[in-house]
mmCIF file of C-alpha atoms in Angstrom:
data_model
loop_
_atom_site.group_PDB
_atom_site.id
_atom_site.type_symbol
_atom_site.label_atom_id
_atom_site.label_comp_id
_atom_site.label_asym_id
_atom_site.label_seq_id
_atom_site.Cartn_x
_atom_site.Cartn_y
_atom_site.Cartn_z
ATOM 1 C CA MET A 1 6.079 55.894 161.206
ATOM 2 C CA MET A 2 8.908 55.424 158.726
ATOM 3 C CA ILE A 3 8.259 52.889 155.949
ATOM 4 C CA PRO A 4 11.134 50.763 154.560
ATOM 5 C CA PHE A 5 11.657 50.381 150.818
ATOM 6 C CA SER A 6 14.101 48.860 148.357
ATOM 7 C CA LYS A 7 15.294 50.793 145.312
ATOM 8 C CA MET A 8 15.908 48.293 142.503
ATOM 9 C CA HIS A 9 16.365 48.283 138.760
ATOM 10 C CA GLY A 10 16.371 45.968 135.780
ATOM 11 C CA LEU A 11 18.752 47.399 133.155
ATOM 12 C CA GLY A 12 18.152 50.908 134.488
ATOM 13 C CA ASN A 13 14.342 50.581 134.510
ATOM 14 C CA ASP A 14 14.026 51.506 138.183
ATOM 15 C CA PHE A 15 11.534 50.739 140.918
ATOM 16 C CA VAL A 16 10.650 51.537 144.484
ATOM 17 C CA VAL A 17 9.517 48.297 146.159
ATOM 18 C CA VAL A 18 7.452 48.432 149.364
ATOM 19 C CA ASP A 19 6.450 45.312 151.319
ATOM 20 C CA GLU A 20 2.840 45.389 152.578
ATOM 21 C CA ARG A 21 2.560 41.684 153.334
ATOM 22 C CA VAL A 22 2.278 42.420 157.062
ATOM 23 C CA GLU A 23 0.854 45.938 157.228
ATOM 24 C CA ARG A 24 -0.765 48.405 154.804
ATOM 25 C CA HIS A 25 0.858 51.828 154.514
ATOM 26 C CA GLY A 26 -1.813 54.021 152.915
ATOM 27 C CA LEU A 27 -0.186 54.093 149.484
ATOM 28 C CA THR A 28 -2.800 55.959 147.451
ATOM 29 C CA PRO A 29 -2.252 56.772 143.761
ATOM 30 C CA ALA A 30 -1.482 60.397 144.687
ATOM 31 C CA ARG A 31 1.085 59.342 147.285
ATOM 32 C CA ILE A 32 2.678 56.859 144.881
ATOM 33 C CA ALA A 33 2.975 59.553 142.198
ATOM 34 C CA ALA A 34 4.598 61.905 144.725
ATOM 35 C CA LEU A 35 7.078 59.235 145.832
ATOM 36 C CA ALA A 36 7.903 58.437 142.183
ATOM 37 C CA ASP A 37 8.768 62.075 141.478
ATOM 38 C CA ARG A 38 12.512 62.281 140.797
ATOM 39 C CA HIS A 39 12.873 65.812 142.181
ATOM 40 C CA ARG A 40 10.663 65.747 145.279
ATOM 41 C CA GLY A 41 10.302 62.026 146.029
ATOM 42 C CA ILE A 42 12.459 58.911 145.889
ATOM 43 C CA GLY A 43 12.138 58.713 142.121
ATOM 44 C CA CYS A 44 11.320 55.701 139.929
ATOM 45 C CA ASP A 45 9.786 54.535 136.665
ATOM 46 C CA GLN A 46 7.337 52.254 138.497
ATOM 47 C CA PHE A 47 6.277 51.717 142.094
ATOM 48 C CA VAL A 48 5.867 48.107 143.274
ATOM 49 C CA VAL A 49 3.775 46.965 146.243
ATOM 50 C CA LEU A 50 3.987 43.448 147.706
ATOM 51 C CA ARG A 51 0.855 41.996 149.300
ATOM 52 C CA PRO A 52 -0.012 38.533 150.659
ATOM 53 C CA ALA A 53 -0.870 36.081 147.892
ATOM 54 C CA CYS A 54 -4.535 35.155 147.624
ATOM 55 C CA ARG A 55 -4.279 32.412 144.974
ATOM 56 C CA ASP A 56 -3.132 28.839 145.484
ATOM 57 C CA GLY A 57 0.434 28.261 144.403
ATOM 58 C CA ALA A 58 1.471 31.924 144.591
ATOM 59 C CA ASP A 59 4.133 33.246 146.961
ATOM 60 C CA VAL A 60 3.262 36.938 146.820
ATOM 61 C CA PHE A 61 0.729 39.283 145.216
ATOM 62 C CA VAL A 62 2.531 42.026 143.295
ATOM 63 C CA ARG A 63 0.912 45.322 142.266
ATOM 64 C CA PHE A 64 2.626 47.579 139.734
ATOM 65 C CA PHE A 65 2.020 51.329 139.523
ATOM 66 C CA ASN A 66 3.259 53.752 136.883
ATOM 67 C CA ALA A 67 5.015 56.951 137.867
ATOM 68 C CA ASP A 68 1.741 58.879 137.532
ATOM 69 C CA GLY A 69 0.057 56.606 140.103
ATOM 70 C CA SER A 70 -2.009 54.614 137.594
ATOM 71 C CA GLU A 71 -1.926 50.831 137.934
ATOM 72 C CA SER A 72 -0.460 48.412 135.409
ATOM 73 C CA GLY A 73 -1.285 44.732 135.115
ATOM 74 C CA ALA A 74 2.303 43.613 134.576
ATOM 75 C CA CYS A 75 5.901 44.798 134.502
ATOM 76 C CA GLY A 76 8.601 42.429 133.316
ATOM 77 C CA ASN A 77 11.669 44.142 134.755
ATOM 78 C CA ALA A 78 9.942 44.697 138.104
ATOM 79 C CA SER A 79 8.893 41.041 138.194
ATOM 80 C CA ARG A 80 12.530 40.006 137.897
ATOM 81 C CA CYS A 81 13.409 42.392 140.727
ATOM 82 C CA VAL A 82 10.712 40.937 142.997
ATOM 83 C CA ALA A 83 11.894 37.378 142.270
ATOM 84 C CA ASP A 84 15.446 38.437 143.120
ATOM 85 C CA LEU A 85 14.246 40.129 146.327
ATOM 86 C CA LEU A 86 12.376 36.991 147.424
ATOM 87 C CA TRP A 87 15.422 34.825 146.703
ATOM 88 C CA ARG A 88 17.704 37.058 148.746
ATOM 89 C CA GLY A 89 15.134 37.102 151.536
ATOM 90 C CA ASP A 90 14.457 33.389 151.966
ATOM 91 C CA GLY A 91 16.956 31.616 149.713
ATOM 92 C CA ARG A 92 14.383 30.091 147.352
ATOM 93 C CA ARG A 93 15.467 30.343 143.741
ATOM 94 C CA GLU A 94 11.969 29.604 142.450
ATOM 95 C CA SER A 95 8.861 31.659 143.175
ATOM 96 C CA VAL A 96 5.424 32.350 141.731
ATOM 97 C CA LEU A 97 4.235 35.947 141.495
ATOM 98 C CA GLN A 98 0.528 36.649 141.558
ATOM 99 C CA THR A 99 -0.259 39.699 139.410
ATOM 100 C CA ARG A 100 -3.378 41.194 137.886
ATOM 101 C CA ALA A 101 -2.201 39.605 134.624
ATOM 102 C CA GLY A 102 -2.045 36.128 136.180
ATOM 103 C CA LEU A 103 0.501 33.886 137.886
ATOM 104 C CA LEU A 104 4.100 34.426 136.768
ATOM 105 C CA PRO A 105 6.604 31.688 137.678
ATOM 106 C CA ALA A 106 10.136 33.013 138.152
ATOM 107 C CA TRP A 107 13.513 31.515 138.924
ATOM 108 C CA VAL A 108 17.027 32.756 139.663
ATOM 109 C CA GLY A 109 19.782 30.971 137.745
ATOM 110 C CA GLU A 110 23.208 30.029 139.048
ATOM 111 C CA THR A 111 24.692 33.099 137.358
ATOM 112 C CA GLY A 112 22.232 35.381 139.150
ATOM 113 C CA LEU A 113 20.175 36.162 136.050
ATOM 114 C CA VAL A 114 16.427 35.992 136.627
ATOM 115 C CA THR A 115 13.906 34.363 134.278
ATOM 116 C CA VAL A 116 10.194 35.136 134.413
ATOM 117 C CA ASP A 117 7.531 33.181 132.547
ATOM 118 C CA MET A 118 5.382 36.085 131.370
ATOM 119 C CA GLY A 119 2.639 33.793 130.099
ATOM 120 C CA ALA A 120 1.071 33.794 126.653
ATOM 121 C CA PRO A 121 0.522 37.083 124.809
ATOM 122 C CA ALA A 122 -3.027 38.248 124.116
ATOM 123 C CA LEU A 123 -3.346 38.951 120.398
ATOM 124 C CA GLU A 124 -7.069 39.485 119.809
ATOM 125 C CA TRP A 125 -8.146 43.128 119.463
ATOM 126 C CA ARG A 126 -10.541 42.894 122.439
ATOM 127 C CA ASP A 127 -7.791 41.560 124.683
ATOM 128 C CA VAL A 128 -5.066 44.120 123.904
ATOM 129 C CA PRO A 129 -7.462 46.044 124.171
ATOM 130 C CA LEU A 130 -8.195 48.131 121.089
ATOM 131 C CA ALA A 131 -11.169 50.398 120.537
ATOM 132 C CA GLU A 132 -12.372 48.638 117.387
ATOM 133 C CA PRO A 133 -12.046 45.259 115.622
ATOM 134 C CA VAL A 134 -8.839 45.497 113.604
ATOM 135 C CA ASP A 135 -5.985 43.167 112.657
ATOM 136 C CA THR A 136 -3.502 43.389 115.550
ATOM 137 C CA LEU A 137 -0.652 42.472 113.203
ATOM 138 C CA HIS A 138 -1.257 45.622 111.131
ATOM 139 C CA LEU A 139 -2.877 48.453 113.061
ATOM 140 C CA PRO A 140 -4.527 51.240 111.034
ATOM 141 C CA LEU A 141 -1.938 53.811 112.124
ATOM 142 C CA ALA A 142 0.846 55.528 110.217
ATOM 143 C CA GLY A 143 3.954 53.372 110.452
ATOM 144 C CA ASP A 144 2.047 50.059 110.364
ATOM 145 C CA PRO A 145 2.582 48.939 114.001
ATOM 146 C CA ALA A 146 1.576 45.582 115.479
ATOM 147 C CA ALA A 147 -0.135 45.146 118.849
ATOM 148 C CA ALA A 148 0.003 42.584 121.640
ATOM 149 C CA SER A 149 -0.734 42.488 125.345
ATOM 150 C CA MET A 150 1.693 41.038 127.877
ATOM 151 C CA GLY A 151 -0.672 41.891 130.726
ATOM 152 C CA ASN A 152 -0.519 45.499 129.526
ATOM 153 C CA PRO A 153 -1.104 46.884 126.013
ATOM 154 C CA HIS A 154 1.826 47.322 123.616
ATOM 155 C CA ALA A 155 2.179 48.598 120.059
ATOM 156 C CA THR A 156 5.445 47.934 118.220
ATOM 157 C CA PHE A 157 6.699 50.028 115.300
ATOM 158 C CA PHE A 158 9.424 48.456 113.140
ATOM 159 C CA LEU A 159 11.904 51.018 111.803
ATOM 160 C CA ALA A 160 14.743 50.745 109.301
ATOM 161 C CA ASP A 161 16.817 52.883 111.684
ATOM 162 C CA ILE A 162 15.768 53.405 115.302
ATOM 163 C CA LEU A 163 17.220 56.932 115.154
ATOM 164 C CA ASP A 164 14.684 57.902 112.483
ATOM 165 C CA LEU A 165 12.075 58.671 115.138
ATOM 166 C CA ASP A 166 12.243 60.389 118.541
ATOM 167 C CA PRO A 167 10.191 58.417 121.129
ATOM 168 C CA VAL A 168 9.874 61.509 123.325
ATOM 169 C CA VAL A 169 8.017 63.288 120.510
ATOM 170 C CA ALA A 170 6.002 60.416 119.032
ATOM 171 C CA GLY A 171 5.494 58.354 122.200
ATOM 172 C CA PRO A 172 3.007 60.519 124.121
ATOM 173 C CA LEU A 173 0.884 61.144 121.032
ATOM 174 C CA LEU A 174 0.659 57.435 120.225
ATOM 175 C CA GLU A 175 0.132 56.436 123.871
ATOM 176 C CA HIS A 176 -3.083 58.490 123.874
ATOM 177 C CA ASP A 177 -4.314 57.546 120.378
ATOM 178 C CA PRO A 178 -8.082 56.799 120.426
ATOM 179 C CA LEU A 179 -7.333 53.263 119.187
ATOM 180 C CA PHE A 180 -5.993 52.475 122.688
ATOM 181 C CA PRO A 181 -8.823 52.889 125.236
ATOM 182 C CA GLU A 182 -6.469 52.089 128.149
ATOM 183 C CA ARG A 183 -3.549 53.956 126.551
ATOM 184 C CA ALA A 184 -0.590 51.882 125.345
ATOM 185 C CA ASN A 185 3.125 51.328 125.698
ATOM 186 C CA ILE A 186 4.791 52.281 122.421
ATOM 187 C CA GLY A 187 7.835 50.349 121.222
ATOM 188 C CA PHE A 188 10.201 51.390 118.417
ATOM 189 C CA ALA A 189 12.251 48.451 117.109
ATOM 190 C CA GLN A 190 15.038 47.978 114.600
ATOM 191 C CA ILE A 191 15.775 44.434 113.467
ATOM 192 C CA LEU A 192 19.526 43.769 113.593
ATOM 193 C CA SER A 193 19.494 40.080 112.611
ATOM 194 C CA ARG A 194 17.310 36.990 112.909
ATOM 195 C CA GLU A 195 18.449 36.750 116.545
ATOM 196 C CA ALA A 196 18.706 40.397 117.651
ATOM 197 C CA MET A 197 16.843 43.689 117.656
ATOM 198 C CA ARG A 198 17.272 47.195 119.053
ATOM 199 C CA LEU A 199 14.332 48.589 121.036
ATOM 200 C CA ARG A 200 13.235 51.803 122.761
ATOM 201 C CA VAL A 201 9.913 52.024 124.616
ATOM 202 C CA TRP A 202 7.729 54.931 125.633
ATOM 203 C CA GLU A 203 5.876 53.540 128.660
ATOM 204 C CA ARG A 204 2.362 54.747 129.400
ATOM 205 C CA GLY A 205 2.263 56.784 132.565
ATOM 206 C CA SER A 206 6.067 56.831 132.889
ATOM 207 C CA GLY A 207 7.628 58.022 129.621
ATOM 208 C CA LEU A 208 10.821 56.878 127.923
ATOM 209 C CA THR A 209 12.629 54.301 130.070
ATOM 210 C CA LEU A 210 16.054 52.702 129.789
ATOM 211 C CA ALA A 211 14.461 49.262 129.394
ATOM 212 C CA CYS A 212 11.009 47.687 129.305
ATOM 213 C CA GLY A 213 10.662 43.961 129.966
ATOM 214 C CA SER A 214 7.084 43.502 128.826
ATOM 215 C CA GLY A 215 7.833 45.776 125.854
ATOM 216 C CA ALA A 216 10.740 43.525 124.877
ATOM 217 C CA CYS A 217 8.439 40.497 125.098
ATOM 218 C CA ALA A 218 5.778 42.184 122.968
ATOM 219 C CA ALA A 219 8.347 43.325 120.398
ATOM 220 C CA VAL A 220 9.689 39.794 119.939
ATOM 221 C CA VAL A 221 6.173 38.356 119.727
ATOM 222 C CA ASN A 222 5.192 40.897 117.067
ATOM 223 C CA ALA A 223 8.453 40.409 115.172
ATOM 224 C CA VAL A 224 7.999 36.616 115.157
ATOM 225 C CA ARG A 225 4.428 37.048 113.927
ATOM 226 C CA ARG A 226 5.782 39.069 111.018
ATOM 227 C CA GLY A 227 8.531 36.566 110.278
ATOM 228 C CA LEU A 228 11.327 39.002 111.149
ATOM 229 C CA VAL A 229 13.166 37.101 113.919
ATOM 230 C CA GLU A 230 13.524 33.654 115.461
ATOM 231 C CA ARG A 231 11.601 32.659 118.590
ATOM 232 C CA THR A 232 14.640 33.342 120.777
ATOM 233 C CA CYS A 233 15.913 36.872 120.333
ATOM 234 C CA ARG A 234 18.298 39.260 122.077
ATOM 235 C CA VAL A 235 16.652 42.632 122.695
ATOM 236 C CA GLU A 236 19.111 45.502 123.079
ATOM 237 C CA MET A 237 17.784 48.569 124.903
ATOM 238 C CA ASP A 238 19.346 51.773 126.179
ATOM 239 C CA GLY A 239 20.007 50.173 129.577
ATOM 240 C CA GLY A 240 21.211 46.763 128.379
ATOM 241 C CA ALA A 241 19.952 43.524 126.833
ATOM 242 C CA LEU A 242 17.348 40.869 127.625
ATOM 243 C CA SER A 243 16.963 37.401 126.178
ATOM 244 C CA ILE A 244 13.381 36.717 125.096
ATOM 245 C CA THR A 245 12.011 33.317 124.054
ATOM 246 C CA TRP A 246 8.479 32.802 122.738
ATOM 247 C CA ARG A 247 7.970 29.067 123.235
ATOM 248 C CA GLU A 248 6.093 27.309 120.484
ATOM 249 C CA ALA A 249 4.941 24.408 122.686
ATOM 250 C CA ASP A 250 2.749 26.378 125.097
ATOM 251 C CA GLY A 251 2.881 29.908 123.683
ATOM 252 C CA HIS A 252 4.482 31.336 126.816
ATOM 253 C CA VAL A 253 7.097 34.084 126.684
ATOM 254 C CA LEU A 254 10.246 33.736 128.819
ATOM 255 C CA MET A 255 12.264 36.819 129.725
ATOM 256 C CA THR A 256 15.788 36.534 131.159
ATOM 257 C CA GLY A 257 17.985 39.323 132.486
ATOM 258 C CA PRO A 258 19.591 40.895 135.567
ATOM 259 C CA ALA A 259 17.972 42.425 138.651
ATOM 260 C CA THR A 260 19.868 44.818 140.894
ATOM 261 C CA THR A 261 19.276 46.368 144.318
ATOM 262 C CA SER A 262 20.649 49.920 144.298
ATOM 263 C CA PHE A 263 19.964 50.782 147.956
ATOM 264 C CA VAL A 264 17.442 50.443 150.753
ATOM 265 C CA GLY A 265 15.936 53.208 152.874
ATOM 266 C CA THR A 266 12.865 54.540 154.631
ATOM 267 C CA PHE A 267 10.377 57.323 153.954
ATOM 268 C CA ASP A 268 7.776 59.215 155.955
ATOM 269 C CA PRO A 269 4.378 58.790 154.244
ATOM 270 C CA GLU A 270 3.052 61.932 155.914
ATOM 271 C CA ALA A 271 5.558 63.971 153.913
ATOM 272 C CA TYR A 272 3.666 63.088 150.705
ATOM 273 C CA PRO A 273 0.075 63.966 149.748
ATOM 274 C CA SER A 274 -2.503 61.209 150.109
#
Protein backbone atom coordinates (compact mmCIF):
# COMPACT_ATOMS: atom_id res chain seq x y z
CA MET A 1 0.00 0.00 0.00
CA MET A 2 1.36 3.40 -0.98
CA ILE A 3 1.32 6.05 1.77
CA PRO A 4 0.73 9.73 0.90
CA PHE A 5 2.96 12.46 2.31
CA SER A 6 3.52 16.20 2.03
CA LYS A 7 7.01 17.65 1.70
CA MET A 8 7.05 21.04 3.44
CA HIS A 9 9.55 23.53 4.76
CA GLY A 10 9.82 26.57 6.99
CA LEU A 11 12.69 28.74 5.71
CA GLY A 12 14.39 25.68 4.24
CA ASN A 13 14.06 23.59 7.43
CA ASP A 14 12.29 20.72 5.67
CA PHE A 15 9.84 18.05 6.74
CA VAL A 16 8.03 14.98 5.53
CA VAL A 17 4.48 15.09 6.93
CA VAL A 18 2.40 11.90 7.10
CA ASP A 19 -1.25 11.86 8.22
CA GLU A 20 -2.11 8.94 10.53
CA ARG A 21 -5.37 10.35 11.84
CA VAL A 22 -7.32 7.58 10.11
CA GLU A 23 -4.85 4.71 9.83
CA ARG A 24 -1.43 3.83 11.28
CA HIS A 25 1.35 3.09 8.79
CA GLY A 26 3.99 1.26 10.82
CA LEU A 27 6.37 4.21 11.03
CA THR A 28 9.07 2.84 13.33
CA PRO A 29 12.15 4.90 14.24
CA ALA A 30 14.24 2.83 11.81
CA ARG A 31 11.77 3.39 8.98
CA ILE A 32 11.56 7.11 9.73
CA ALA A 33 15.36 7.40 9.67
CA ALA A 34 15.46 5.58 6.32
CA LEU A 35 12.78 7.85 4.85
CA ALA A 36 14.64 10.94 6.13
CA ASP A 37 17.84 9.88 4.36
CA ARG A 38 18.52 12.38 1.57
CA HIS A 39 20.23 9.84 -0.70
CA ARG A 40 18.06 6.74 -0.29
CA GLY A 41 14.79 8.12 1.09
CA ILE A 42 12.61 11.18 0.61
CA GLY A 43 14.97 13.33 2.65
CA CYS A 44 14.18 15.79 5.45
CA ASP A 45 15.47 17.45 8.61
CA GLN A 46 12.50 16.17 10.63
CA PHE A 47 9.67 13.71 10.07
CA VAL A 48 6.19 14.74 11.25
CA VAL A 49 3.32 12.37 12.03
CA LEU A 50 -0.27 13.56 12.55
CA ARG A 51 -2.48 11.56 14.92
CA PRO A 52 -5.98 12.14 16.33
CA ALA A 53 -5.97 14.61 19.21
CA CYS A 54 -6.55 13.10 22.64
CA ARG A 55 -6.82 16.32 24.68
CA ASP A 56 -9.79 18.66 24.90
CA GLY A 57 -9.43 21.72 22.74
CA ALA A 58 -6.81 20.22 20.41
CA ASP A 59 -7.36 19.67 16.69
CA VAL A 60 -4.53 17.22 16.04
CA PHE A 61 -1.77 15.38 17.90
CA VAL A 62 1.59 16.08 16.26
CA ARG A 63 4.70 13.93 16.77
CA PHE A 64 8.10 15.21 15.66
CA PHE A 65 11.02 12.92 14.80
CA ASN A 66 14.61 13.89 14.07
CA ALA A 67 16.37 12.59 10.98
CA ASP A 68 17.96 9.80 13.03
CA GLY A 69 14.52 8.52 14.10
CA SER A 70 14.67 9.88 17.66
CA GLU A 71 11.63 11.80 18.89
CA SER A 72 11.55 15.48 19.78
CA GLY A 73 8.99 17.18 21.99
CA ALA A 74 8.59 20.24 19.77
CA CYS A 75 9.60 21.76 16.45
CA GLY A 76 8.68 25.36 15.72
CA ASN A 77 9.05 25.39 11.94
CA ALA A 78 7.19 22.08 11.61
CA SER A 79 4.40 23.41 13.82
CA ARG A 80 3.90 26.30 11.42
CA CYS A 81 3.80 23.84 8.52
CA VAL A 82 1.14 21.70 10.22
CA ALA A 83 -0.99 24.78 10.97
CA ASP A 84 -0.70 25.80 7.31
CA LEU A 85 -1.61 22.27 6.19
CA LEU A 86 -4.72 22.23 8.40
CA TRP A 87 -5.78 25.64 7.10
CA ARG A 88 -5.44 24.56 3.49
CA GLY A 89 -7.33 21.37 4.28
CA ASP A 90 -10.39 22.75 6.06
CA GLY A 91 -10.15 26.53 5.74
CA ARG A 92 -9.76 27.24 9.47
CA ARG A 93 -7.14 29.88 10.13
CA GLU A 94 -6.89 28.97 13.81
CA SER A 95 -5.91 25.58 15.20
CA VAL A 96 -4.50 24.02 18.35
CA LEU A 97 -1.69 21.49 18.04
CA GLN A 98 -1.29 18.87 20.72
CA THR A 99 2.40 18.00 21.16
CA ARG A 100 4.47 16.24 23.78
CA ALA A 101 5.49 19.74 24.92
CA GLY A 102 1.87 20.81 25.42
CA LEU A 103 -0.89 22.54 23.46
CA LEU A 104 0.33 25.03 20.86
CA PRO A 105 -2.26 27.48 19.48
CA ALA A 106 -1.52 28.56 15.92
CA TRP A 107 -3.08 30.93 13.42
CA VAL A 108 -2.59 31.89 9.78
CA GLY A 109 -2.58 35.63 9.11
CA GLU A 110 -4.08 37.41 6.13
CA THR A 111 -0.64 37.60 4.51
CA GLY A 112 -0.19 33.84 4.81
CA LEU A 113 2.43 34.03 7.57
CA VAL A 114 1.84 31.56 10.39
CA THR A 115 2.15 32.35 14.11
CA VAL A 116 2.56 29.65 16.74
CA ASP A 117 2.30 30.24 20.48
CA MET A 118 5.20 28.08 21.63
CA GLY A 119 4.29 28.46 25.29
CA ALA A 120 6.57 29.57 28.11
CA PRO A 121 10.23 28.53 28.12
CA ALA A 122 11.49 26.20 30.84
CA LEU A 123 14.49 27.83 32.51
CA GLU A 124 15.21 25.68 35.57
CA TRP A 125 18.13 23.25 35.19
CA ARG A 126 15.92 20.20 35.87
CA ASP A 127 13.48 21.23 33.15
CA VAL A 128 15.96 21.91 30.33
CA PRO A 129 17.16 19.28 31.40
CA LEU A 130 20.76 19.52 32.58
CA ALA A 131 22.75 16.85 34.35
CA GLU A 132 23.53 18.96 37.42
CA PRO A 133 22.20 22.05 39.25
CA VAL A 134 23.79 25.01 37.48
CA ASP A 135 22.75 28.54 36.51
CA THR A 136 21.03 28.17 33.12
CA LEU A 137 21.97 31.75 32.23
CA HIS A 138 25.69 30.89 32.44
CA LEU A 139 26.47 27.24 31.79
CA PRO A 140 29.87 25.94 32.96
CA LEU A 141 31.10 25.42 29.40
CA ALA A 142 33.71 27.26 27.36
CA GLY A 143 32.01 30.14 25.58
CA ASP A 144 29.57 30.87 28.42
CA PRO A 145 26.31 29.65 26.78
CA ALA A 146 22.81 30.02 28.21
CA ALA A 147 20.20 27.25 28.24
CA ALA A 148 16.43 27.09 27.85
CA SER A 149 13.87 24.51 26.81
CA MET A 150 11.15 25.25 24.27
CA GLY A 151 9.83 21.70 24.56
CA ASN A 152 13.32 20.52 23.60
CA PRO A 153 16.68 21.49 25.12
CA HIS A 154 18.67 24.41 23.67
CA ALA A 155 22.00 26.02 24.50
CA THR A 156 22.80 29.40 22.96
CA PHE A 157 26.34 30.73 22.46
CA PHE A 158 26.67 34.48 21.84
CA LEU A 159 29.51 35.33 19.46
CA ALA A 160 31.04 38.64 18.41
CA ASP A 161 31.08 37.29 14.84
CA ILE A 162 29.03 34.25 13.86
CA LEU A 163 31.78 33.26 11.40
CA ASP A 164 34.23 32.81 14.28
CA LEU A 165 32.98 29.27 14.88
CA ASP A 166 31.98 26.42 12.55
CA PRO A 167 28.75 24.75 13.80
CA VAL A 168 29.57 21.57 11.87
CA VAL A 169 32.74 21.17 13.96
CA ALA A 170 31.55 22.42 17.35
CA GLY A 171 27.89 21.37 17.12
CA PRO A 172 28.17 17.58 17.43
CA LEU A 173 30.65 17.81 20.29
CA LEU A 174 28.43 20.18 22.26
CA GLU A 175 25.24 18.26 21.42
CA HIS A 176 26.70 15.23 23.23
CA ASP A 177 28.31 17.09 26.16
CA PRO A 178 27.65 15.24 29.46
CA LEU A 179 25.86 18.35 30.77
CA PHE A 180 22.96 17.50 28.41
CA PRO A 181 21.51 14.09 29.39
CA GLU A 182 19.02 14.20 26.48
CA ARG A 183 21.53 15.85 24.13
CA ALA A 184 20.86 19.46 23.09
CA ASN A 185 20.28 21.75 20.15
CA ILE A 186 23.21 24.15 19.92
CA GLY A 187 22.64 27.72 18.75
CA PHE A 188 25.33 30.21 17.71
CA ALA A 189 24.06 33.81 17.78
CA GLN A 190 25.45 37.20 16.85
CA ILE A 191 23.58 40.25 18.12
CA LEU A 192 23.08 42.76 15.30
CA SER A 193 20.99 45.34 17.19
CA ARG A 194 18.45 45.56 20.00
CA GLU A 195 15.86 44.22 17.53
CA ALA A 196 17.84 41.72 15.42
CA MET A 197 20.25 38.81 15.66
CA ARG A 198 21.93 36.32 13.34
CA LEU A 199 21.58 32.64 14.28
CA ARG A 200 22.80 29.21 13.15
CA VAL A 201 21.66 26.03 14.90
CA TRP A 202 23.09 22.54 15.09
CA GLU A 203 20.00 20.42 15.75
CA ARG A 204 20.33 17.24 17.78
CA GLY A 205 19.73 14.19 15.65
CA SER A 206 19.63 16.23 12.42
CA GLY A 207 22.73 18.43 12.18
CA LEU A 208 23.07 21.95 10.82
CA THR A 209 19.76 23.16 9.38
CA LEU A 210 18.83 26.23 7.36
CA ALA A 211 16.50 27.41 10.14
CA CYS A 212 15.32 26.28 13.57
CA GLY A 213 12.10 27.72 14.98
CA SER A 214 12.45 26.53 18.55
CA GLY A 215 16.14 27.48 18.42
CA ALA A 216 15.18 31.02 17.38
CA CYS A 217 12.73 31.18 20.30
CA ALA A 218 15.36 29.94 22.76
CA ALA A 219 17.98 32.36 21.41
CA VAL A 220 15.69 35.36 21.89
CA VAL A 221 14.69 34.19 25.37
CA ASN A 222 18.34 33.79 26.38
CA ALA A 223 19.30 37.11 24.80
CA VAL A 224 16.49 38.92 26.63
CA ARG A 225 17.56 37.30 29.89
CA ARG A 226 21.03 38.72 29.34
CA GLY A 227 19.72 42.15 28.42
CA LEU A 228 21.00 41.96 24.84
CA VAL A 229 17.78 42.45 22.84
CA GLU A 230 14.19 43.64 23.18
CA ARG A 231 11.32 41.19 23.70
CA THR A 232 10.43 41.32 20.00
CA CYS A 233 13.37 40.41 17.82
CA ARG A 234 14.03 39.48 14.19
CA VAL A 235 16.09 36.30 13.95
CA GLU A 236 18.02 35.95 10.69
CA MET A 237 19.05 32.41 9.76
CA ASP A 238 20.61 30.83 6.69
CA GLY A 239 17.17 30.08 5.24
CA GLY A 240 15.46 33.37 6.12
CA ALA A 241 14.06 35.31 9.08
CA LEU A 242 11.50 34.76 11.84
CA SER A 243 9.88 37.28 14.13
CA ILE A 244 10.02 36.18 17.77
CA THR A 245 8.17 37.84 20.65
CA TRP A 246 8.59 36.81 24.29
CA ARG A 247 5.47 38.26 25.91
CA GLU A 248 5.97 39.74 29.33
CA ALA A 249 2.32 39.35 30.38
CA ASP A 250 2.13 35.54 30.30
CA GLY A 251 5.70 34.53 29.48
CA HIS A 252 4.70 32.84 26.23
CA VAL A 253 6.88 32.96 23.13
CA LEU A 254 5.26 33.75 19.76
CA MET A 255 6.98 32.72 16.54
CA THR A 256 5.88 34.12 13.17
CA GLY A 257 7.11 33.11 9.73
CA PRO A 258 6.25 31.37 6.44
CA ALA A 259 5.30 27.75 5.76
CA THR A 260 5.62 26.24 2.31
CA THR A 261 4.47 23.02 0.64
CA SER A 262 7.15 21.90 -1.82
CA PHE A 263 5.33 18.86 -3.25
CA VAL A 264 3.16 15.89 -2.35
CA GLY A 265 3.77 12.23 -3.15
CA THR A 266 3.52 8.65 -1.98
CA PHE A 267 6.00 6.05 -0.74
CA ASP A 268 6.01 2.29 -0.27
CA PRO A 269 6.77 1.53 3.40
CA GLU A 270 7.97 -1.97 2.51
CA ALA A 271 10.87 -0.42 0.61
CA TYR A 272 12.32 0.84 3.92
CA PRO A 273 13.54 -1.20 6.91
CA SER A 274 11.20 -1.43 9.88
